[in-house]
Short mmCIF file of C-alpha atoms and ligand atoms in Angstrom, two decimals:
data_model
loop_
_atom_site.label_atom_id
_atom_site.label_comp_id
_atom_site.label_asym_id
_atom_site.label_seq_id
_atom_site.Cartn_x
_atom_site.Cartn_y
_atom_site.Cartn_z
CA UNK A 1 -15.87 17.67 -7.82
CA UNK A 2 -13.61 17.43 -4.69
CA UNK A 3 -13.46 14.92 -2.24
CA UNK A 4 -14.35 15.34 1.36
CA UNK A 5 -11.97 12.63 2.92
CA UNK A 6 -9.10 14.93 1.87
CA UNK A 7 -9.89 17.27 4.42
CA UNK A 8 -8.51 17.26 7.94
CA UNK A 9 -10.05 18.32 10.58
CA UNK A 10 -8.44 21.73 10.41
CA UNK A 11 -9.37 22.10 6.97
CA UNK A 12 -13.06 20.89 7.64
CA UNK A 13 -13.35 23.90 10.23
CA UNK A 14 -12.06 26.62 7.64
CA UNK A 15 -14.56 25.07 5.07
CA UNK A 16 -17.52 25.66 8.20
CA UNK A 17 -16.19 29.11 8.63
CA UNK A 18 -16.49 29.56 4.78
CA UNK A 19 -19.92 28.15 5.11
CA UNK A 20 -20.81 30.26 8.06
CA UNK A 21 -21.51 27.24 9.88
CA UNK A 22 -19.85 27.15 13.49
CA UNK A 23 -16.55 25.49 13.62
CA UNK A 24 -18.38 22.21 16.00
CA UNK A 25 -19.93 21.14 12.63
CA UNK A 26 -16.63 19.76 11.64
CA UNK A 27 -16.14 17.38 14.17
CA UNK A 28 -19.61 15.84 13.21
CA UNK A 29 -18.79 16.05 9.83
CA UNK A 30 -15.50 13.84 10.34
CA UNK A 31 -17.77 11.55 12.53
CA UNK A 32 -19.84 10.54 9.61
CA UNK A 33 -16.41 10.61 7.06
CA UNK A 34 -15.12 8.22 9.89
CA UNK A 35 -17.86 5.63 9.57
CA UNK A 36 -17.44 5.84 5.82
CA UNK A 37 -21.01 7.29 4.91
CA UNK A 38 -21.73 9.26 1.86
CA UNK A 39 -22.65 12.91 2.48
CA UNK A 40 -26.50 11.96 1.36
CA UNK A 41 -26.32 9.77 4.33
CA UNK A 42 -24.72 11.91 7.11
CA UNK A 43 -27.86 12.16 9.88
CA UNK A 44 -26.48 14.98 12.40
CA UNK A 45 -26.34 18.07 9.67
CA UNK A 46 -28.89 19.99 8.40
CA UNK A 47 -30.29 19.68 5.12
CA UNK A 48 -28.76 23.11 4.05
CA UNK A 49 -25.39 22.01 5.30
CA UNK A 50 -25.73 18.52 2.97
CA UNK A 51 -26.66 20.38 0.09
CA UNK A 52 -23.88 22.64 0.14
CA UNK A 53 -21.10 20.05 0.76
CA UNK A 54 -22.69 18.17 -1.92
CA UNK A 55 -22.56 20.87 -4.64
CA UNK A 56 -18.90 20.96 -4.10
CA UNK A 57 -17.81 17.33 -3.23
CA UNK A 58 -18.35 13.95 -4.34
CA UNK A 59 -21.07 11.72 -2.73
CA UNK A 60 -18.19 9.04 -1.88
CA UNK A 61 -15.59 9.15 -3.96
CA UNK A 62 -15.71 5.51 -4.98
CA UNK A 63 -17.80 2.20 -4.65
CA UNK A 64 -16.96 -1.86 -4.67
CA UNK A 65 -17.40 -2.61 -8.53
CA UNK A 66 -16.64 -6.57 -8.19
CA UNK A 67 -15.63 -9.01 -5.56
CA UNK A 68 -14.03 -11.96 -5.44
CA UNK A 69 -13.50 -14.55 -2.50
CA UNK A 70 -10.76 -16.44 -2.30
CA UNK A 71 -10.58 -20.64 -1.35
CA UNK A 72 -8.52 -19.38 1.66
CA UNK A 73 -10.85 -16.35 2.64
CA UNK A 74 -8.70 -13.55 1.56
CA UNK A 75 -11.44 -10.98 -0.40
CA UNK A 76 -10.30 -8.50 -3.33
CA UNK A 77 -12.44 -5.77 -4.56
CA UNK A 78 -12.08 -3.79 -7.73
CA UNK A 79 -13.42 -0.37 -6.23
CA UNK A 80 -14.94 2.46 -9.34
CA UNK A 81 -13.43 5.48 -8.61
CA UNK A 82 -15.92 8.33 -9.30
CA UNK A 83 -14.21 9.41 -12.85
CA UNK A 84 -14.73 5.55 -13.98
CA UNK A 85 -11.10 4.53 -13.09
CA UNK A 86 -10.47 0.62 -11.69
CA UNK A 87 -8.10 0.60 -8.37
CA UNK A 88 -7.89 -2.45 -6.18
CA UNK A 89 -7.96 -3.72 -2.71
CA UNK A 90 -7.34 -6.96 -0.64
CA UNK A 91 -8.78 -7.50 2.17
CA UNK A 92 -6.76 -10.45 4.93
CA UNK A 93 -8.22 -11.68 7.86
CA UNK A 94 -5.83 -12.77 10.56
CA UNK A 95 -6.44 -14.31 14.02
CA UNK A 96 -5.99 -11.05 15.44
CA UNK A 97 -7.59 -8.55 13.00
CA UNK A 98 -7.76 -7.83 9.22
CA UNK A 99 -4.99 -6.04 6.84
CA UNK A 100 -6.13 -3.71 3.89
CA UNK A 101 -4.10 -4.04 1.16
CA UNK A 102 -4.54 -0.17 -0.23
CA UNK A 103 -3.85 0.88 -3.87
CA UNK A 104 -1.99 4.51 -4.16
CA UNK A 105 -2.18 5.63 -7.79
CA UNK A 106 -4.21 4.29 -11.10
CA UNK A 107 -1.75 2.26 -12.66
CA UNK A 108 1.84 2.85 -12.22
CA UNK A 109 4.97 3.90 -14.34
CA UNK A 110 7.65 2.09 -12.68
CA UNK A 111 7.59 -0.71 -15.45
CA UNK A 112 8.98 -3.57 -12.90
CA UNK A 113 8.83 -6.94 -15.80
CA UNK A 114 6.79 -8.90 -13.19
CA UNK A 115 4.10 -6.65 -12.61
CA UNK A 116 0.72 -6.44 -13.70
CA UNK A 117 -0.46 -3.09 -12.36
CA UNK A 118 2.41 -1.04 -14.79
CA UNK A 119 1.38 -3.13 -17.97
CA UNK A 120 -0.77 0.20 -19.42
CA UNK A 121 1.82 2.84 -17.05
CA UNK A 122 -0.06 5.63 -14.91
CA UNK A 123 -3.65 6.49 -15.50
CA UNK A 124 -3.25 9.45 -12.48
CA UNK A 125 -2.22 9.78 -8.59
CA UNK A 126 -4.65 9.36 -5.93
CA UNK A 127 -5.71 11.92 -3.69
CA UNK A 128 -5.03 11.31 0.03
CA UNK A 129 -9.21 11.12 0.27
CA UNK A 130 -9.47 8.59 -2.22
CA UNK A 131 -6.46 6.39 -0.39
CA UNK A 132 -8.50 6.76 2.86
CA UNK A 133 -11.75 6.21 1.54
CA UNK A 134 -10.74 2.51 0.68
CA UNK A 135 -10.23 2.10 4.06
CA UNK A 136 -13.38 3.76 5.54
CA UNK A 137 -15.46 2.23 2.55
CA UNK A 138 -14.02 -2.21 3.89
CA UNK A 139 -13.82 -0.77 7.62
CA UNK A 140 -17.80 -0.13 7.34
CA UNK A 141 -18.57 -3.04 5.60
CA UNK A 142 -17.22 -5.60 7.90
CA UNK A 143 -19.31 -3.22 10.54
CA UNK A 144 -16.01 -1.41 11.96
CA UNK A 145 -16.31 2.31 13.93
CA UNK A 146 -12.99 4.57 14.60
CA UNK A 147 -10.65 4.30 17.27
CA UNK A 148 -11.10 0.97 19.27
CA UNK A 149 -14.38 -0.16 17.52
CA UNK A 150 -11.74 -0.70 14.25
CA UNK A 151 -12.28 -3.48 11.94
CA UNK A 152 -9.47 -2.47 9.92
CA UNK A 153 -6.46 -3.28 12.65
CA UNK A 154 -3.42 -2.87 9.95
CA UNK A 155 -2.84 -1.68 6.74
CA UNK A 156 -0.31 -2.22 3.77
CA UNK A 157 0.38 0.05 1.17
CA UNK A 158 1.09 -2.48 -1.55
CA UNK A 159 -2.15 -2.01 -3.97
CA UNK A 160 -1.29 -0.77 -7.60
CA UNK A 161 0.84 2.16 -7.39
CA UNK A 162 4.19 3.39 -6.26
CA UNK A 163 3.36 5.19 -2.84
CA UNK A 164 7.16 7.47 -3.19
CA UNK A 165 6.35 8.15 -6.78
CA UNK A 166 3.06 10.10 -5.28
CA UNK A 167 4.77 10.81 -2.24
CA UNK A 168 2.22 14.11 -0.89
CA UNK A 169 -0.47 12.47 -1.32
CA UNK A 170 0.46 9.19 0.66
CA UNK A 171 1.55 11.53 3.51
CA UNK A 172 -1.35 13.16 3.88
CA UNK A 173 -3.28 9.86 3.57
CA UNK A 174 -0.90 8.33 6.83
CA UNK A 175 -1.45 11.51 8.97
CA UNK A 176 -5.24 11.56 8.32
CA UNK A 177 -5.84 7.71 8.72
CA UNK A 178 -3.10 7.56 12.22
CA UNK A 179 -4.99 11.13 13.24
CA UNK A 180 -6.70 10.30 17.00
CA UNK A 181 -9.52 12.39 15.20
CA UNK A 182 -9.85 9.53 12.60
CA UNK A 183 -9.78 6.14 12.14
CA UNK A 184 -6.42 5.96 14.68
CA UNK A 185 -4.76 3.17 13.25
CA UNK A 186 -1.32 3.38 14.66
CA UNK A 187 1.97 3.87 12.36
CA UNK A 188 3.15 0.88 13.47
CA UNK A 189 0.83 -1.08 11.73
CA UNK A 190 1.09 0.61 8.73
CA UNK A 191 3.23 -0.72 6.16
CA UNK A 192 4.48 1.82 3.22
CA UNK A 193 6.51 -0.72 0.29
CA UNK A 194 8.48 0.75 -2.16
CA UNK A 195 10.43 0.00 -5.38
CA UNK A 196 13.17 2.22 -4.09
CA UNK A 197 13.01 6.02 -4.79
CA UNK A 198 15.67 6.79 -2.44
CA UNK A 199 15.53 11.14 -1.86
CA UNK A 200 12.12 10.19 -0.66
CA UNK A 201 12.77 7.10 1.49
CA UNK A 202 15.12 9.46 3.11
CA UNK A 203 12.31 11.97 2.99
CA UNK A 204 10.11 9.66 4.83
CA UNK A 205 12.17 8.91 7.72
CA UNK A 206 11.53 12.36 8.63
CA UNK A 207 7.99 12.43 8.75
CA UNK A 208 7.66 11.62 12.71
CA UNK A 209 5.41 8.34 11.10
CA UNK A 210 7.25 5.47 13.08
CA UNK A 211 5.61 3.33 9.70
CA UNK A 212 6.95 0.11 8.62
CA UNK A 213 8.80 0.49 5.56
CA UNK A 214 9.34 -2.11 3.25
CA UNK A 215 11.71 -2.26 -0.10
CA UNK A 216 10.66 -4.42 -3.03
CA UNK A 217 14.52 -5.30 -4.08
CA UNK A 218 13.82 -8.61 -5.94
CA UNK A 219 17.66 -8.88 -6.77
CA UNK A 220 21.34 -8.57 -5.24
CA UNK A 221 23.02 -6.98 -8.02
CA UNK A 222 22.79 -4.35 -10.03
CA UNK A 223 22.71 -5.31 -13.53
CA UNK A 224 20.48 -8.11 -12.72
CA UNK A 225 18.19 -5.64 -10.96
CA UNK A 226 17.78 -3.35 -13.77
CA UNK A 227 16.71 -6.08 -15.98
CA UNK A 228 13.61 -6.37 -13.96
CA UNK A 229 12.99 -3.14 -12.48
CA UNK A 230 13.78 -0.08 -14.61
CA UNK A 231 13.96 2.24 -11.31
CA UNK A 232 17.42 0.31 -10.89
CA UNK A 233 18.93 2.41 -13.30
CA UNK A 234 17.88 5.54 -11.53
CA UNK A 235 19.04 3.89 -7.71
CA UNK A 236 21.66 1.44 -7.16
CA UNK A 237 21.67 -1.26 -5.03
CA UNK A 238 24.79 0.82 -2.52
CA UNK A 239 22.30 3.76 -2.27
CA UNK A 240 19.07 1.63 -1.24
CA UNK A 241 21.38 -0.15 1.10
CA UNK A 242 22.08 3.27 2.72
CA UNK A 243 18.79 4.77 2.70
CA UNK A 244 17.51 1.56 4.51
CA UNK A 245 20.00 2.33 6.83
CA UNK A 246 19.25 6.08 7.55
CA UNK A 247 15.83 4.89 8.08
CA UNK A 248 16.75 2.61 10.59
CA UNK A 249 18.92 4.86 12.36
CA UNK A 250 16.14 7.77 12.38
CA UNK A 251 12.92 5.98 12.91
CA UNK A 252 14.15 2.93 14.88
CA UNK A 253 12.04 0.13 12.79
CA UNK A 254 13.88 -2.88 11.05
CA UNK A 255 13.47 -2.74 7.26
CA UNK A 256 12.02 -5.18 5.60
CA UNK A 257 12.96 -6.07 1.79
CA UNK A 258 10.55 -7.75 -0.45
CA UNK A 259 12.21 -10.49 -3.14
CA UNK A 260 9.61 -12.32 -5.20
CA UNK A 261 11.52 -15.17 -6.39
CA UNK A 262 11.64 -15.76 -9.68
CA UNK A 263 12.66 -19.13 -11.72
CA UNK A 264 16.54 -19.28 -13.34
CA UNK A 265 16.47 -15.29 -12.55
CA UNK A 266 17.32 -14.68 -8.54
CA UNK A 267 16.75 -17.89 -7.16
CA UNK A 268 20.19 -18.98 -7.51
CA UNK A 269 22.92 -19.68 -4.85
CA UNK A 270 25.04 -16.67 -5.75
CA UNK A 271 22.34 -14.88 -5.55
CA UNK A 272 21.20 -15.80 -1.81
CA UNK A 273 25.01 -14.79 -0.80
CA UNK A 274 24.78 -11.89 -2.38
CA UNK A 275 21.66 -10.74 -0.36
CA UNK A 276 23.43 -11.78 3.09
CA UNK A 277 26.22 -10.25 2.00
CA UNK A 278 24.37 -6.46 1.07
CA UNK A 279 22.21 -7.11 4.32
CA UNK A 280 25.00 -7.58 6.75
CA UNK A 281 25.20 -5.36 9.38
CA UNK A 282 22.05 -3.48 10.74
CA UNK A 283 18.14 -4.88 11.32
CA UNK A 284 16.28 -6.27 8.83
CA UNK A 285 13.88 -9.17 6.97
CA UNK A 286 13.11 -10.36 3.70
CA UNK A 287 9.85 -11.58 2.64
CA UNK A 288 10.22 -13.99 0.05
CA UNK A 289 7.21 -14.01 -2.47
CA UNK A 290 7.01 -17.24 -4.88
CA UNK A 291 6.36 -14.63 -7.82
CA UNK A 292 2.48 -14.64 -8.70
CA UNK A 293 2.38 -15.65 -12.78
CA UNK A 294 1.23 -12.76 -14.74
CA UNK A 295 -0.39 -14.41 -18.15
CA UNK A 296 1.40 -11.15 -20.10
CA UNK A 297 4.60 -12.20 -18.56
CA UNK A 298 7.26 -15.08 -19.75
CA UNK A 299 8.18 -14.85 -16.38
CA UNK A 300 7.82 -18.12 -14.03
CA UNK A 301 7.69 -18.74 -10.88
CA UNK A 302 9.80 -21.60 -8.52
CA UNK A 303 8.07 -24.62 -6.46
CA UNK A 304 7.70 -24.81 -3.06
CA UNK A 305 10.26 -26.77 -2.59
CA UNK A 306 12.76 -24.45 -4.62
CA UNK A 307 11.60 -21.31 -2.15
CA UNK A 308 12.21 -23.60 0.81
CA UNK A 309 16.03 -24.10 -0.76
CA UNK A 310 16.53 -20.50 -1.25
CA UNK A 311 14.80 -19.35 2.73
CA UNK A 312 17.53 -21.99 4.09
CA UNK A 313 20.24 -20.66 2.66
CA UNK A 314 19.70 -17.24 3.98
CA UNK A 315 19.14 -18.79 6.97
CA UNK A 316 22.26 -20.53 7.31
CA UNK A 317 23.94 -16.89 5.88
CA UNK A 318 22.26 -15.11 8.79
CA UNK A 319 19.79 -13.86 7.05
CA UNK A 320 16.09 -13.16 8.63
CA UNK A 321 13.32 -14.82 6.46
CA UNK A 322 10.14 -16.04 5.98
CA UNK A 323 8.36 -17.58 2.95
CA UNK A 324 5.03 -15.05 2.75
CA UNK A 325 1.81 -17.65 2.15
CA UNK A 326 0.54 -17.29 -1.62
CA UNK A 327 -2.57 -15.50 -0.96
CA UNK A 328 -5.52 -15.52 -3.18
CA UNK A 329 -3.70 -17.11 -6.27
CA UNK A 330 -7.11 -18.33 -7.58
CA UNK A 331 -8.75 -14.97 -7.53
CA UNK A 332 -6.32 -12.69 -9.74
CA UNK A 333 -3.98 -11.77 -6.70
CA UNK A 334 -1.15 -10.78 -8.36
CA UNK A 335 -0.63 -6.59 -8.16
CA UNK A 336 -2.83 -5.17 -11.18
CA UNK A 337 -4.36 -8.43 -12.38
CA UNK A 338 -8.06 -7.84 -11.37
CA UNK A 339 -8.06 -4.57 -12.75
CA UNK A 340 -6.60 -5.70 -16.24
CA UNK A 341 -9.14 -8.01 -16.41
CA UNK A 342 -12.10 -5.61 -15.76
CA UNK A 343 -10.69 -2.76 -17.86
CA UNK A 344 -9.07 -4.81 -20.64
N1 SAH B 401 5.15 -0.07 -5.90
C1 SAH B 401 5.34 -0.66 -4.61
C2 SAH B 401 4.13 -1.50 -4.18
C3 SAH B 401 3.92 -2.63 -5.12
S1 SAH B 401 3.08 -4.08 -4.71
C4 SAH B 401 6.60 -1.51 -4.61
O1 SAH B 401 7.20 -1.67 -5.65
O2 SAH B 401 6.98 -1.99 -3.54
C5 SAH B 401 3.83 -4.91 -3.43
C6 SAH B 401 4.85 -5.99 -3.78
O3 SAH B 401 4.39 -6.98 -4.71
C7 SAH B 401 6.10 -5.41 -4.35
O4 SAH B 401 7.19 -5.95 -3.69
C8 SAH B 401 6.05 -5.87 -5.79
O5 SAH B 401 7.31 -5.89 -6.35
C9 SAH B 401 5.43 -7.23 -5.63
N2 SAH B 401 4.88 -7.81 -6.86
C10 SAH B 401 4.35 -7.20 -7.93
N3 SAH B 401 3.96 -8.09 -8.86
C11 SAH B 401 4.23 -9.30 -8.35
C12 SAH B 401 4.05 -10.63 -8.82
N4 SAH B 401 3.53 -10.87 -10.02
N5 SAH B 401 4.45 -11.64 -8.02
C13 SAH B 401 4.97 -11.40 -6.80
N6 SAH B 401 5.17 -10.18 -6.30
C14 SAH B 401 4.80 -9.14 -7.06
#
């Protein structure tokens, strides 16, 4: 079966013209796909029109299988996908709107050591529909619309999955959820983090999607880099650097690099001048992440008070940083570990 959110509108009004419907029908079509209905449910087609999308596409391509609320209100699904595949979802609530947390593929195969969604590698890609149709699926749950009547006000593409390892796909998912035909979140509240799969970092920058885009580099040197993330080997450090800075310099957006800290591994002194050092000299952040224990890991995380160390010393290096809050800790929040648990 296919899946209907993959469609733009351009592509709805060929499949109308295939249908000898009249071309209109697609706009009311992407109405109903906008409010995140299943076909069965769509009220402004007629019952001929139904039946024929539904012999060729899926109902919705996937449902909540299990939620879980955290102390500090942050809410993660596990969402069925219509094949029986587990992807998940976080949903944040800030003062001034919520943040999806969106997964891009079924597992992963970048093998990064602290990581639960690569522990059993990549089950299969996502289709752009099945990206989007998180989105429409929370957005119409917490009683959201398209365009201003939004629930969903930003959205980060840091789920399970690398979003440049499935890189046609994610693109098509951006246009389609930024399209003024759909939901209209803008770019810039998009985020798109990546482990660093530079051609297509560079790739992206020439998109015309002014997105956020944010680098998972977790360590300042090489060879200490590749003994946590295996896509080091592939990418150095130099050539991140550089991409970052192309992207900069085409889309105009400060980059923003992701470094979970992890105990005895890159939470050491050196290591903090190192990062100012590779950082000097254009616009950018870090987000520092106290890692998030994975039981399958020996990995371990540092205290508060070590993360606090490690933030002032960039600081004092020049460095722009902030200590991200440790989200949903109680409920599985870690990358991958909800799933684990559901399909283990
Ligand atoms: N594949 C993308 C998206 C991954 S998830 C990427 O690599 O960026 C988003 C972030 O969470 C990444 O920076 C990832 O490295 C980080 N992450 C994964 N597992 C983690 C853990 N156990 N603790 C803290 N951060 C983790």
């Amino acid at each position: 079966m296919q899946i209907l959110q993959d469609l733009d509108l351009d592509e709805l009004q060929n499949l109308m013209i295939e249908f000898g419907e009249k071309p209109y029908r697609a706009k009311q079509i992407l109405s109903n796909i906008n409010l995140g209905k299943p076909i069965s449910a769509y009220s402004n087609i007629s019952a001929e029109l139904k039946q024929k999308l539904l012999a060729r596409f899926e109902d919705f391509p996937l449902k909540i299988h299990t939620e879980q609320k955290s102390r500090d209100g942050t809410r993660k699904f596990a969402y069925s996908l219509s094949d029986g595949n587990i992807i998940e979802g976080v949903l944040l609530e800030y003062k001034y709107g919520h943040t999806l947390c969106v997964s891009t593929q079924v597992g992963c195969r970048m093998g990064c050591k602290f990581c639960a969604s690569t522990l059993n590698g990549l089950v299969r890609n996502l289709t752009a529909g099945e990206i989007l149709s998180q989105v429409l699926l929370v957005n119409s749950m917490l009683g959201g619309k398209a365009g201003k009547e939004r629930k969903i006000t930003n959205i980060v593409l840091m789920g399970s999955g690398e979003p440049m390892d499935n890189y046609d796909n994610v693109v098509k998912f951006l246009r389609l959820v930024a399209s003024p035909n759909g939901l209209n979140v803008s770019p810039r509240n998009i985020s798109v983090s990546t482990c660093g799969i530079v051609p297509n970092i560079e790739k992206l920058a020439h998109e015309g999607l002014p997105i956020i885009l944010t680098i998972s580099l977790h360590a300042p040197f090489d060879e200490l880099r590749k003994s946590i993330m295996p896509i080091a080997n592939r990418y150095s450090i130099r050539e991140i650097i550089s991409a970052a800075k192309f992207y900069f310099n085409e889309v105009g957006r400060r980059v923003v690099f992701e470094y979970a800290l992890i105990k005895d591994v890159n939470d050491s002194y050196d290591c903090a001048k190192q990062l100012a050092l590779i950082l000097r000299g254009f616009p950018n952040h870090v987000n520092l992440i106290p890692l998030n224990e994975v039981k399958e890991r020996e990995l371990k995380t540092v205290n508060r008070k070590n993360a606090e160390k490690f933030a002032e010393w960039l600081t004092h290096l020049g460095v722009s940083v902030t200590i991200r809050r440790t989200m949903a800790d109680d409920i599985d929040g870690a990358c991958g570990q909800l799933r684990n648990k559901i399909v283990a």
